[in-house]
Coordinates of C-alpha atoms and ligand atoms in Angstrom, one line a residue:
M1 CA 0.0 0.0 0.0
S2 CA 1.3 3.4 -0.9
Q3 CA 1.5 6.1 1.7
Y4 CA 0.2 8.6 -1.0
P5 CA -3.3 9.0 -2.5
I6 CA -3.5 6.9 -5.6
N7 CA -5.3 7.9 -8.8
P8 CA -6.8 4.7 -10.0
A9 CA -6.9 6.0 -13.6
F10 CA -3.1 5.9 -13.6
V11 CA -2.8 2.3 -12.4
A12 CA -2.3 -0.5 -15.1
E13 CA -5.1 -3.0 -14.8
G14 CA -4.9 -6.8 -15.0
K15 CA -3.3 -9.8 -13.4
L16 CA 0.0 -9.0 -11.8
S17 CA 3.1 -10.5 -13.4
D18 CA 4.7 -13.5 -11.7
N19 CA 7.7 -11.3 -10.7
E20 CA 5.3 -9.4 -8.4
R21 CA 4.3 -12.6 -6.6
L22 CA 8.0 -13.6 -6.4
K23 CA 9.0 -10.3 -4.7
A24 CA 6.0 -10.4 -2.3
D25 CA 6.9 -13.9 -1.3
S26 CA 10.6 -13.3 -0.9
D27 CA 10.7 -12.1 2.7
H28 CA 12.4 -8.9 1.6
L29 CA 14.7 -10.5 -0.9
R30 CA 15.9 -13.4 1.3
G31 CA 14.0 -16.3 -0.4
T32 CA 15.7 -19.5 0.3
I33 CA 19.1 -18.4 -1.1
T34 CA 20.9 -19.6 2.0
T35 CA 19.5 -23.1 1.6
D36 CA 20.4 -23.1 -2.1
L37 CA 24.0 -22.2 -1.3
Q38 CA 24.3 -25.6 0.5
D39 CA 22.8 -27.5 -2.4
E40 CA 25.7 -29.4 -4.0
I41 CA 23.5 -31.2 -6.5
T42 CA 23.3 -28.2 -8.8
G43 CA 25.7 -25.3 -9.4
G44 CA 22.7 -23.0 -9.9
F45 CA 19.9 -21.5 -7.9
N46 CA 16.4 -23.0 -7.7
G47 CA 13.0 -21.5 -8.3
D48 CA 12.6 -17.9 -7.2
N49 CA 16.1 -17.7 -6.0
F50 CA 17.3 -17.6 -9.6
M51 CA 15.7 -14.1 -9.8
L52 CA 16.2 -13.0 -6.2
I53 CA 20.0 -13.2 -6.4
R54 CA 19.8 -10.4 -8.9
F55 CA 18.7 -8.0 -6.2
H56 CA 22.0 -8.9 -4.5
G57 CA 23.9 -8.0 -7.7
M58 CA 24.3 -11.4 -9.3
Y59 CA 23.0 -13.2 -12.4
Q60 CA 23.1 -16.9 -12.9
Q61 CA 24.9 -17.7 -16.2
D62 CA 26.6 -20.5 -18.1
D63 CA 29.1 -20.5 -20.9
R64 CA 27.1 -20.7 -24.1
D65 CA 30.2 -21.8 -26.1
I66 CA 30.2 -25.1 -24.3
R67 CA 26.5 -25.5 -23.6
A68 CA 25.8 -28.0 -26.4
E69 CA 28.9 -30.0 -25.6
R70 CA 27.9 -30.4 -22.0
A71 CA 24.3 -31.3 -23.0
A72 CA 25.7 -34.0 -25.3
Q73 CA 27.6 -35.4 -22.3
K74 CA 24.3 -35.2 -20.3
L75 CA 25.9 -32.7 -18.0
E76 CA 23.9 -29.7 -16.6
P77 CA 25.2 -26.3 -18.0
L78 CA 28.2 -25.1 -16.1
H79 CA 26.3 -22.8 -13.9
N80 CA 28.1 -19.9 -12.4
V81 CA 27.3 -16.3 -11.5
M82 CA 28.3 -12.9 -12.8
L83 CA 28.7 -10.3 -10.1
R84 CA 28.2 -6.6 -10.7
A85 CA 29.6 -4.2 -8.1
R86 CA 28.0 -1.1 -6.8
M87 CA 30.3 1.8 -7.5
P88 CA 28.4 5.2 -7.6
G89 CA 30.4 7.5 -9.9
G90 CA 32.7 4.6 -10.8
I91 CA 35.5 5.5 -8.3
I92 CA 37.7 2.7 -7.1
T93 CA 41.0 3.0 -5.1
P94 CA 44.3 1.3 -6.2
T95 CA 44.1 -1.0 -3.2
Q96 CA 40.6 -2.1 -4.1
W97 CA 41.7 -2.5 -7.7
L98 CA 44.6 -4.8 -6.7
A99 CA 42.2 -6.9 -4.6
I100 CA 39.6 -7.3 -7.4
D101 CA 42.5 -8.0 -9.8
R102 CA 43.6 -10.9 -7.6
F103 CA 40.1 -12.3 -7.1
A104 CA 39.5 -12.3 -10.9
A105 CA 42.7 -14.2 -11.5
E106 CA 42.3 -16.7 -8.8
K107 CA 38.5 -17.3 -8.4
T108 CA 36.8 -16.7 -11.7
M109 CA 36.5 -18.9 -14.7
Y110 CA 37.5 -16.2 -17.2
G111 CA 40.1 -14.3 -15.2
S112 CA 38.9 -10.9 -16.4
I113 CA 37.5 -7.8 -14.9
R114 CA 34.8 -6.3 -17.2
L115 CA 34.2 -2.6 -17.1
T116 CA 30.6 -1.9 -17.9
T117 CA 28.6 0.8 -19.6
R118 CA 27.3 1.8 -16.2
Q119 CA 30.6 2.7 -14.6
T120 CA 31.3 -0.4 -12.6
F121 CA 32.9 -3.8 -13.0
Q122 CA 31.7 -7.3 -13.3
F123 CA 33.3 -10.6 -12.5
H124 CA 32.2 -13.4 -14.9
G125 CA 32.2 -17.1 -14.0
V126 CA 32.1 -17.3 -10.2
L127 CA 31.3 -20.9 -9.1
K128 CA 29.0 -21.5 -6.2
P129 CA 31.6 -22.3 -3.5
N130 CA 33.2 -19.0 -4.3
I131 CA 30.1 -16.8 -4.1
K132 CA 29.9 -16.2 -0.4
P133 CA 33.7 -15.7 0.1
M134 CA 33.5 -13.2 -2.8
H135 CA 30.9 -11.1 -1.0
Q136 CA 33.0 -11.3 2.2
F137 CA 36.2 -10.3 0.5
L138 CA 34.4 -7.4 -1.3
H139 CA 32.9 -6.3 2.0
D140 CA 36.4 -6.3 3.6
I141 CA 37.6 -3.9 0.9
G142 CA 34.6 -1.6 1.1
I143 CA 32.6 -2.8 -1.9
D144 CA 29.2 -4.3 -2.2
S145 CA 26.9 -5.4 -5.0
I146 CA 23.5 -4.4 -3.4
A147 CA 20.9 -3.4 -5.9
T148 CA 23.1 -3.5 -9.0
A149 CA 20.4 -5.6 -10.6
G150 CA 16.7 -6.4 -10.0
D151 CA 13.7 -4.1 -9.7
V152 CA 15.5 -1.4 -7.8
N153 CA 17.5 1.8 -8.4
R154 CA 20.8 0.6 -10.0
N155 CA 24.3 1.9 -9.8
V156 CA 24.1 5.7 -9.9
L157 CA 26.3 7.2 -12.6
C158 CA 28.2 10.4 -12.5
T159 CA 30.2 12.3 -15.2
S160 CA 33.7 10.9 -14.9
N161 CA 35.4 14.0 -16.3
P162 CA 37.9 15.0 -13.6
V163 CA 39.0 18.2 -15.3
Q164 CA 36.4 20.4 -13.5
S165 CA 37.4 18.8 -10.3
E166 CA 35.6 21.2 -8.0
L167 CA 32.2 20.6 -9.6
H168 CA 33.0 16.9 -10.1
Q169 CA 33.6 16.4 -6.4
Q170 CA 30.2 17.9 -5.6
A171 CA 28.4 16.1 -8.3
Y172 CA 30.0 12.8 -7.3
Q173 CA 29.0 13.3 -3.6
W174 CA 25.4 13.7 -4.8
A175 CA 25.7 10.5 -6.8
V176 CA 26.8 8.7 -3.7
K177 CA 24.0 10.3 -1.5
I178 CA 21.3 9.4 -4.1
S179 CA 22.6 5.9 -4.3
E180 CA 22.5 5.4 -0.5
H181 CA 19.1 7.1 -0.2
L182 CA 17.5 4.8 -2.7
L183 CA 19.0 1.5 -1.6
P184 CA 16.8 -1.3 -0.3
K185 CA 16.5 -1.2 3.5
T186 CA 16.3 -5.0 3.9
R187 CA 19.2 -6.6 5.8
A188 CA 19.0 -9.6 3.5
Y189 CA 22.3 -8.9 1.9
A190 CA 24.1 -8.6 5.2
E191 CA 22.5 -11.7 6.6
I192 CA 23.0 -14.0 3.6
W193 CA 26.4 -13.0 2.5
L194 CA 28.1 -11.4 5.5
D195 CA 26.6 -13.7 8.2
E196 CA 25.2 -10.8 10.1
E197 CA 22.5 -11.8 12.6
K198 CA 18.9 -11.6 11.6
V199 CA 17.4 -8.6 13.4
E200 CA 13.8 -9.1 14.5
T201 CA 12.3 -5.9 13.1
T202 CA 9.3 -5.1 11.0
E203 CA 11.4 -4.4 8.0
Q204 CA 10.0 -1.7 5.8
E205 CA 10.8 -0.4 2.4
P206 CA 9.4 3.2 2.7
I207 CA 10.8 4.2 -0.7
L208 CA 10.9 1.1 -2.8
G209 CA 7.9 -0.6 -1.3
D210 CA 7.5 -4.1 -0.1
T211 CA 7.3 -5.4 -3.7
Y212 CA 10.1 -3.1 -4.8
L213 CA 9.8 -1.3 -8.2
P214 CA 7.9 -2.5 -11.2
R215 CA 11.1 -2.8 -13.1
K216 CA 14.8 -1.8 -13.1
F217 CA 15.4 1.9 -12.5
K218 CA 18.5 3.9 -13.5
T219 CA 19.8 7.3 -12.2
T220 CA 22.6 9.6 -13.2
V221 CA 24.2 12.9 -12.2
V222 CA 25.7 14.6 -15.2
I223 CA 27.8 17.7 -15.6
P224 CA 27.2 19.5 -18.9
P225 CA 28.7 19.9 -21.5
D226 CA 29.7 16.2 -21.1
N227 CA 27.0 13.7 -21.7
D228 CA 29.4 10.8 -21.1
I229 CA 26.8 8.9 -19.1
D230 CA 24.2 9.1 -21.8
V231 CA 21.3 10.7 -20.0
H232 CA 18.7 9.4 -22.5
A233 CA 19.3 5.8 -21.5
N234 CA 18.2 6.6 -17.9
D235 CA 15.0 6.8 -15.9
L236 CA 16.1 9.7 -13.8
N237 CA 18.9 12.3 -14.5
F238 CA 20.2 15.2 -12.4
V239 CA 21.8 17.7 -14.8
A240 CA 24.2 19.8 -12.8
I241 CA 23.7 23.6 -12.9
A242 CA 26.5 25.7 -11.6
E243 CA 27.0 29.3 -10.7
N244 CA 30.5 30.6 -10.3
G245 CA 31.9 27.1 -10.2
Q246 CA 29.5 26.0 -7.4
L247 CA 26.7 23.5 -7.9
V248 CA 23.3 25.3 -7.2
G249 CA 20.8 22.7 -8.3
F250 CA 19.8 20.3 -11.0
N251 CA 17.6 20.1 -14.1
V252 CA 15.7 16.9 -13.7
L253 CA 15.1 14.6 -16.7
V254 CA 13.0 11.5 -16.6
G255 CA 11.9 8.6 -18.8
G256 CA 14.9 7.6 -20.9
G257 CA 15.4 4.0 -21.8
L258 CA 16.7 2.0 -24.7
A259 CA 15.3 -1.5 -24.7
M260 CA 12.6 -2.9 -27.1
T261 CA 11.3 -6.3 -28.1
F262 CA 11.4 -7.3 -31.7
G263 CA 7.8 -7.5 -33.1
D264 CA 6.2 -5.7 -30.1
T265 CA 5.5 -2.1 -31.2
S266 CA 4.4 -1.2 -27.7
T267 CA 8.1 -1.3 -26.8
Y268 CA 10.6 1.3 -28.0
P269 CA 13.8 3.2 -27.1
R270 CA 12.9 6.6 -25.8
R271 CA 14.6 9.9 -24.8
A272 CA 14.2 11.4 -21.4
D273 CA 11.9 14.4 -20.9
E274 CA 12.6 17.5 -18.8
L275 CA 10.6 17.9 -15.5
G276 CA 12.2 21.2 -14.4
F277 CA 14.9 22.7 -12.2
I278 CA 15.2 22.1 -8.5
P279 CA 17.6 23.8 -6.0
L280 CA 20.1 21.4 -4.3
E281 CA 18.3 21.1 -1.0
H282 CA 15.4 19.2 -2.7
T283 CA 17.6 16.7 -4.6
L284 CA 17.0 13.6 -2.4
Q285 CA 13.3 14.3 -2.0
V286 CA 12.9 14.6 -5.8
A287 CA 14.9 11.4 -6.3
E288 CA 12.8 9.6 -3.8
H289 CA 9.5 10.8 -5.3
V290 CA 10.3 10.2 -8.9
V291 CA 10.9 6.7 -7.6
T292 CA 7.7 6.5 -5.5
V293 CA 5.6 7.8 -8.4
Q294 CA 7.1 5.1 -10.7
R295 CA 6.6 2.6 -7.9
D296 CA 2.9 3.4 -7.6
Y297 CA 2.0 3.9 -11.3
G298 CA 4.5 1.7 -13.2
D299 CA 2.9 -1.3 -15.0
R300 CA 3.1 -4.4 -12.7
V301 CA 1.0 -6.4 -15.1
N302 CA 3.1 -6.3 -18.3
R303 CA 6.9 -6.2 -17.5
K304 CA 7.6 -5.2 -21.1
N305 CA 5.8 -1.9 -20.5
A306 CA 6.9 -1.5 -16.9
K307 CA 9.7 1.1 -17.1
T308 CA 9.3 4.7 -16.3
K309 CA 9.4 5.7 -20.0
Y310 CA 6.1 3.8 -20.5
T311 CA 4.6 5.1 -17.3
I312 CA 5.1 8.6 -18.6
D313 CA 3.8 7.9 -22.0
R314 CA 0.7 6.2 -20.5
I315 CA -0.2 8.8 -17.8
G316 CA 1.3 11.9 -19.5
L317 CA 4.4 13.9 -18.5
D318 CA 2.3 16.7 -16.9
N319 CA 0.5 14.2 -14.6
F320 CA 3.8 12.6 -13.8
R321 CA 5.3 15.9 -12.9
R322 CA 2.3 16.9 -10.8
E323 CA 2.5 13.7 -8.8
V324 CA 6.2 14.3 -8.0
E325 CA 5.5 17.9 -7.1
Q326 CA 2.7 17.0 -4.7
R327 CA 4.8 14.4 -3.0
V328 CA 7.9 16.6 -2.7
G329 CA 5.7 19.6 -1.7
V330 CA 7.6 22.0 -4.0
P331 CA 7.0 22.9 -7.7
F332 CA 9.7 22.5 -10.3
E333 CA 11.2 25.7 -11.6
P334 CA 11.7 26.2 -15.3
V335 CA 14.6 24.3 -16.7
R336 CA 17.8 26.3 -16.6
P337 CA 19.9 26.5 -19.8
Y338 CA 22.4 23.7 -20.4
T339 CA 24.0 22.1 -23.5
F340 CA 25.7 18.9 -24.2
T341 CA 28.6 19.1 -26.7
N342 CA 30.1 15.7 -26.4
R343 CA 29.9 12.3 -24.8
G344 CA 33.0 10.3 -25.6
D345 CA 35.9 10.0 -23.2
R346 CA 38.9 12.2 -23.8
I347 CA 41.5 9.5 -24.2
G348 CA 45.0 10.5 -23.0
W349 CA 46.2 13.1 -20.4
V350 CA 44.3 16.1 -19.2
E351 CA 45.3 18.5 -16.4
G352 CA 42.6 19.3 -13.8
I353 CA 42.1 22.7 -12.2
D354 CA 43.9 21.3 -9.1
G355 CA 47.1 20.8 -11.1
K356 CA 46.7 17.0 -10.9
H357 CA 46.9 14.9 -14.1
H358 CA 44.4 12.4 -15.3
L359 CA 45.1 9.7 -17.9
T360 CA 42.0 8.2 -19.6
L361 CA 42.9 4.7 -21.0
F362 CA 40.9 3.3 -23.8
I363 CA 40.0 -0.2 -22.9
E364 CA 38.3 -1.9 -25.9
N365 CA 34.9 -3.3 -24.8
G366 CA 35.9 -2.7 -21.2
R367 CA 37.5 -6.1 -21.0
V368 CA 40.5 -6.1 -18.7
L369 CA 42.5 -9.2 -19.4
D370 CA 46.0 -10.1 -20.4
F371 CA 45.7 -10.4 -24.2
P372 CA 48.6 -11.7 -26.4
G373 CA 51.0 -8.8 -26.7
R374 CA 48.8 -6.5 -24.6
P375 CA 48.9 -7.6 -21.0
L376 CA 46.3 -4.9 -19.9
K377 CA 45.4 -6.5 -16.6
T378 CA 48.9 -6.9 -15.5
G379 CA 49.6 -3.3 -16.6
L380 CA 46.7 -1.9 -14.6
A381 CA 47.9 -3.9 -11.5
E382 CA 51.4 -2.5 -11.9
I383 CA 49.9 1.1 -12.1
A384 CA 47.8 0.4 -9.1
K385 CA 50.9 -0.6 -7.1
V386 CA 52.4 2.9 -7.5
H387 CA 49.4 5.1 -8.1
S388 CA 48.6 7.6 -5.3
G389 CA 45.3 8.9 -6.7
D390 CA 42.2 6.8 -7.7
F391 CA 40.7 5.1 -10.7
R392 CA 37.5 6.2 -12.3
M393 CA 35.5 3.8 -14.5
T394 CA 33.7 5.6 -17.3
A395 CA 30.3 4.8 -18.8
N396 CA 32.1 4.2 -22.1
Q397 CA 33.8 1.2 -20.6
N398 CA 37.1 3.0 -20.2
L399 CA 39.3 3.7 -17.1
I400 CA 40.8 6.9 -15.9
V401 CA 44.0 6.9 -13.8
A402 CA 43.0 10.0 -11.9
G403 CA 44.8 12.5 -9.6
V404 CA 48.4 11.8 -10.7
P405 CA 50.8 14.4 -9.3
S406 CA 53.2 16.0 -11.8
E407 CA 56.2 14.1 -10.5
Q408 CA 54.5 10.7 -11.1
K409 CA 53.2 11.4 -14.6
A410 CA 56.2 10.0 -16.5
Q411 CA 56.2 6.8 -14.5
I412 CA 52.5 6.1 -15.0
E413 CA 52.8 6.9 -18.7
Q414 CA 55.8 4.6 -19.0
L415 CA 53.9 1.7 -17.4
A416 CA 50.8 2.3 -19.5
R417 CA 52.9 2.2 -22.7
K418 CA 54.8 -0.9 -21.6
Y419 CA 51.7 -2.9 -21.0
G420 CA 49.8 -1.8 -24.2
L421 CA 47.4 0.5 -22.3
I422 CA 48.3 3.4 -24.5
D423 CA 48.2 2.8 -28.2
D424 CA 48.7 5.9 -30.3
G425 CA 47.5 4.0 -33.3
H426 CA 43.9 3.8 -32.1
S427 CA 41.7 5.7 -34.5
E428 CA 38.9 8.1 -33.5
Q429 CA 36.6 5.5 -34.9
R430 CA 37.8 2.8 -32.5
K431 CA 37.7 5.1 -29.6
N432 CA 34.1 6.0 -30.3
S433 CA 32.8 2.5 -30.8
M434 CA 31.3 0.3 -28.1
A435 CA 29.7 -3.1 -27.7
C436 CA 27.8 -5.0 -25.0
V437 CA 29.1 -8.3 -23.6
A438 CA 26.8 -10.8 -25.5
F439 CA 28.4 -14.2 -26.1
P440 CA 29.5 -16.4 -24.4
T441 CA 28.2 -15.3 -21.0
C442 CA 24.9 -13.4 -21.7
P443 CA 22.0 -15.7 -21.9
L444 CA 19.9 -13.3 -23.9
A445 CA 22.5 -12.7 -26.7
M446 CA 21.2 -13.4 -30.2
A447 CA 24.4 -12.3 -32.0
E448 CA 28.0 -11.5 -31.2
A449 CA 28.8 -8.0 -29.9
E450 CA 32.0 -7.7 -27.8
R451 CA 33.9 -10.4 -29.7
Y452 CA 32.8 -8.9 -33.1
L453 CA 33.3 -5.2 -32.5
P454 CA 37.1 -5.0 -33.0
E455 CA 37.0 -6.5 -36.6
L456 CA 33.9 -4.5 -37.5
V457 CA 35.7 -1.3 -36.5
T458 CA 38.7 -2.2 -38.6
K459 CA 36.3 -2.6 -41.6
V460 CA 34.6 0.7 -40.9
E461 CA 38.0 2.4 -40.5
G462 CA 38.8 1.0 -44.0
L463 CA 35.6 2.6 -45.4
L464 CA 36.4 6.0 -43.8
G465 CA 39.9 5.8 -45.2
K466 CA 38.6 4.9 -48.7
H467 CA 36.5 8.1 -48.6
Q468 CA 39.3 10.3 -47.3
L469 CA 37.7 10.5 -43.8
A470 CA 40.3 8.6 -41.8
D471 CA 40.3 11.2 -39.1
E472 CA 36.5 11.2 -38.8
H473 CA 34.3 8.9 -36.8
I474 CA 30.8 7.6 -36.6
V475 CA 29.5 6.8 -33.1
L476 CA 29.1 3.1 -33.7
R477 CA 27.7 0.7 -31.2
V478 CA 26.8 -3.0 -31.3
T479 CA 24.4 -4.9 -29.0
G480 CA 23.8 -8.6 -29.2
C481 CA 20.0 -8.2 -28.7
P482 CA 17.4 -5.5 -28.5
N483 CA 17.9 -4.9 -24.8
G484 CA 20.4 -2.3 -25.7
C485 CA 23.1 -2.7 -23.1
G486 CA 25.8 -1.2 -25.5
R487 CA 23.4 1.7 -26.1
A488 CA 23.2 1.2 -29.8
M489 CA 19.9 3.0 -29.7
L490 CA 21.7 6.3 -29.0
A491 CA 24.4 5.7 -31.7
E492 CA 24.8 7.3 -35.1
A493 CA 25.0 3.8 -36.4
G494 CA 23.7 1.0 -34.2
L495 CA 23.8 -2.7 -34.8
V496 CA 21.3 -4.8 -32.9
G497 CA 21.6 -8.6 -32.9
R498 CA 18.9 -10.7 -34.5
A499 CA 20.6 -14.1 -34.9
P500 CA 24.2 -15.3 -35.3
G501 CA 25.8 -13.0 -37.9
K502 CA 22.6 -11.1 -38.4
Y503 CA 21.8 -7.6 -37.2
N504 CA 19.3 -4.7 -37.7
L505 CA 21.1 -1.5 -38.7
Y506 CA 19.7 1.7 -37.1
L507 CA 20.9 5.1 -38.3
G508 CA 20.5 8.7 -37.3
G509 CA 21.4 9.2 -33.7
D510 CA 23.6 12.2 -33.0
R511 CA 27.1 12.8 -31.6
V512 CA 25.9 14.0 -28.2
G513 CA 23.4 11.2 -27.6
S514 CA 20.1 13.2 -27.8
R515 CA 18.4 11.3 -30.6
V516 CA 17.2 7.7 -31.1
P517 CA 18.2 6.2 -34.4
K518 CA 15.8 4.6 -36.9
L519 CA 15.7 1.2 -38.6
Y520 CA 17.5 1.3 -41.9
L521 CA 18.2 -2.4 -42.6
D522 CA 16.4 -5.3 -41.2
N523 CA 18.0 -8.7 -40.3
V524 CA 21.1 -8.5 -42.5
G525 CA 24.6 -9.8 -42.5
E526 CA 27.9 -8.0 -42.5
A527 CA 28.3 -7.7 -46.2
E528 CA 25.0 -5.8 -46.6
I529 CA 25.8 -3.6 -43.6
L530 CA 29.2 -2.7 -45.0
T531 CA 27.9 -2.1 -48.5
A532 CA 25.3 0.3 -47.1
L533 CA 27.8 2.1 -44.9
D534 CA 30.3 2.4 -47.8
Q535 CA 27.7 4.0 -50.0
L536 CA 26.4 6.4 -47.2
I537 CA 29.9 7.3 -46.0
G538 CA 30.8 8.1 -49.6
R539 CA 27.8 10.4 -49.8
W540 CA 28.6 11.9 -46.4
A541 CA 32.2 12.7 -47.6
I542 CA 30.9 14.7 -50.6
E543 CA 27.6 16.1 -49.5
R544 CA 28.1 17.0 -45.8
L545 CA 27.8 20.5 -44.5
A546 CA 30.7 21.9 -42.4
N547 CA 31.1 19.8 -39.2
E548 CA 28.0 17.8 -40.0
C549 CA 28.2 14.4 -38.3
F550 CA 27.1 11.2 -39.9
G551 CA 23.9 10.9 -37.9
D552 CA 22.8 14.4 -38.7
F553 CA 23.7 13.9 -42.4
V554 CA 21.6 10.7 -42.9
I555 CA 18.6 12.6 -41.5
R556 CA 19.1 15.8 -43.6
A557 CA 19.7 13.7 -46.7
G558 CA 16.4 11.8 -46.1
V559 CA 18.1 8.4 -45.7
V560 CA 16.1 7.8 -42.5
A561 CA 13.3 9.8 -40.9
E562 CA 14.1 11.6 -37.6
V563 CA 12.7 9.9 -34.5
K564 CA 11.2 12.9 -32.6
V565 CA 8.6 11.2 -30.5
S566 CA 9.5 7.5 -30.0
K567 CA 6.0 6.3 -29.3
T568 CA 4.7 7.4 -32.7
D569 CA 7.9 7.7 -34.8
F570 CA 10.1 4.8 -33.9
H571 CA 8.1 2.0 -35.5
A572 CA 6.4 4.2 -38.2
Ligands
SRM601 FE1 22.1 -4.8 -19.7 C1 20.1 -7.5 -19.2 C2 24.8 -6.6 -19.5 C3 23.9 -1.9 -19.4 C4 19.4 -2.9 -20.8 N1 22.4 -6.7 -19.3 C5 21.5 -7.7 -19.1 C6 22.1 -9.0 -18.7 C7 22.2 -9.0 -17.2 C8 21.4 -10.3 -19.3 C9 20.4 -10.9 -18.4 O1 19.4 -10.3 -18.0 O2 20.6 -12.1 -18.1 C10 23.5 -8.8 -19.4 C11 24.6 -9.6 -18.8 C12 25.7 -9.9 -19.8 C13 27.0 -10.4 -19.2 O3 27.3 -11.6 -19.5 O4 27.6 -9.6 -18.6 C14 23.6 -7.3 -19.4 N2 24.0 -4.4 -19.4 C15 25.0 -5.3 -19.4 C16 26.3 -4.6 -19.4 C17 27.4 -5.4 -18.7 C18 26.8 -4.3 -20.9 C19 28.2 -3.9 -21.1 O5 28.7 -4.4 -22.1 O6 28.8 -3.1 -20.3 C20 25.9 -3.3 -18.8 C21 26.0 -3.4 -17.3 C22 25.6 -2.1 -16.7 C23 25.8 -2.0 -15.2 O7 26.9 -2.0 -14.7 O8 24.8 -2.0 -14.5 C24 24.5 -3.2 -19.2 N3 21.7 -2.8 -20.0 C25 22.6 -1.8 -20.0 C26 22.1 -0.6 -20.6 C27 22.9 0.7 -20.9 C28 22.8 1.7 -19.8 O9 22.1 1.4 -18.8 O10 23.4 2.7 -19.9 C29 20.8 -0.9 -21.0 C30 19.9 0.0 -21.8 C31 19.3 1.1 -21.0 C32 18.0 0.8 -20.4 O11 18.0 0.2 -19.4 O12 17.0 1.0 -21.1 C33 20.5 -2.3 -20.6 N4 20.1 -5.1 -19.9 C34 19.1 -4.3 -20.4 C35 17.9 -4.9 -20.5 C36 16.5 -4.4 -21.0 C37 15.8 -3.6 -20.0 C38 14.4 -3.2 -20.4 O13 14.1 -2.1 -20.3 O14 13.7 -4.1 -20.9 C39 18.1 -6.3 -20.0 C40 17.1 -7.4 -20.0 C41 16.1 -7.2 -18.8 O15 16.3 -6.4 -17.9 O16 15.1 -8.0 -18.9 C42 19.5 -6.4 -19.7
SF4_602 FE1 23.1 -9.5 -23.4 FE2 21.4 -8.3 -25.1 FE3 22.5 -6.9 -23.1 FE4 24.0 -7.6 -25.1 S1 22.2 -6.2 -25.2 S2 24.5 -7.8 -22.9 S3 23.1 -9.5 -25.7 S4 21.1 -8.6 -22.9

């Protein structure tokens, strides 16, 4: 029951989805996970626990490359979990880095650390006996994985640009506060993983509610002009507004999200809308009540339409705003001026206003591993051993060695070069391309993404070179299915997996991530994609206006129609 008056006209009608029963029956996310941990018959989790472990930051997976082989041997899939850490703003210390580096090497099947599109890291391939020790070791170094998955507010992002360090520090602190404020209050995580005693209380979830949110919920704090965290992929965004270098408040944007389901036109990627400006002191209340409004009016009947973006399209933006204002008790002020001018990471060194130096390393696909000739993982560990600042994971799957004093700059650079972490040969195209994980670990993948991106980029580089545009780039993103984890639905050219070797090609996003692209080719292979890109890049080279990016060009040239309002335009 909500503590606020409910307008029945805004509530989706019908039989609640099974996930709602599961959450209600879970004893505040405990389920029978503890019992399952003792079950040696299976490497996986049974019944509801399969879903409940997500609220604790884990997904059950198996290696899809060997699934058929194991089935042929009548073996169950090699169940394991992927763990996603909670790292608001993506900041991690060198000591923490060295600890996760060791854990990945010694206790995971793949030996890698995977930097994600939401500024954190994942371990892939943790077998059941290692799960509880993993949580305890993370706890010992000050890291948890609470609410990094499931129907809750996920890891809160914050612009990682450390150049404007004064504003960054303030914005980062808000990201941490928002993250803490919106966390589940249940002690299930502490009891199950850290062996803390069950406290006999009437546990309540005043913000998230006893059945938590209708669907996942994503929040950012962003410092214009950088849109490095891609606001339009998120349910709730706080756009920092500064006066004289001091943060004074936020423009609040709601209702972004990128997933869709093929063949279901009630689903679509969607930009976020502006609610208005709020002074700093109302930040937590606004965060809380955007969440409670979505909690009370989000669709709990049809999970495919459950995210905030659909709630807003169903009840109307003005009604959504009014509900938030009533609960906060303060009206939104008109949006203050702001502009985004870029969203990629600035690879290389920059100097902050504090005189410290920051080195952004390009980590292709965020995969930190020792590759032949490029021992990236060892290199980062060597840097961590001598680094006196911190590391910042970016939402573009890169890593910043932040806060390097002048006297240490040469040493860090020498290590980064020695281990292949700096490669002056990387093109702008490569640095502006991104893919989701997909095979072999993602159970939902329909086509390759991470493992395919490097060679696709090489081919696109070839096309740019052919048309004398070698220094140019197209924001290119690949996702292995329409869930959109690599944010292809905000790319200038986005590939979305349909089947092995087959993709949909979407065109017409823009450089700063404010436009959803539109379908150009349906269910095609690489040859057709490259032929189309060759022809369009050729036209772009000749016909483009000064500084016109590829995504703007394809719309002006009428190659695809602009998606202005997703609900009506995306599938039209
Ligand atoms: Fe995602 C599900 C990986 C960012 C939309 N995502 C998954 C799962 C957990 C598959 C599953 O449900 O079993 C993937 C695990 C693959 C693996 O083996 O690691 C997965 N998502 C990722 C990551 C690791 C991609 C990456 O290459 O970095 C990103 C982890 C982020 C994090 O640290 O929290 C990741 N996922 C995103 C984003 C991008 C973003 O948030 O900026 C999106 C699109 C934005 C959005 O939410 O609209 C995204 N992931 C989804 C969805 C679709 C949600 C929906 O609205 O329907 C799913 C499937 C689901 O939830 O049912 C999904
Ligand atoms: Fe998996 Fe699809 Fe997300 Fe890629 S987009 S990680 S394939 S769920």
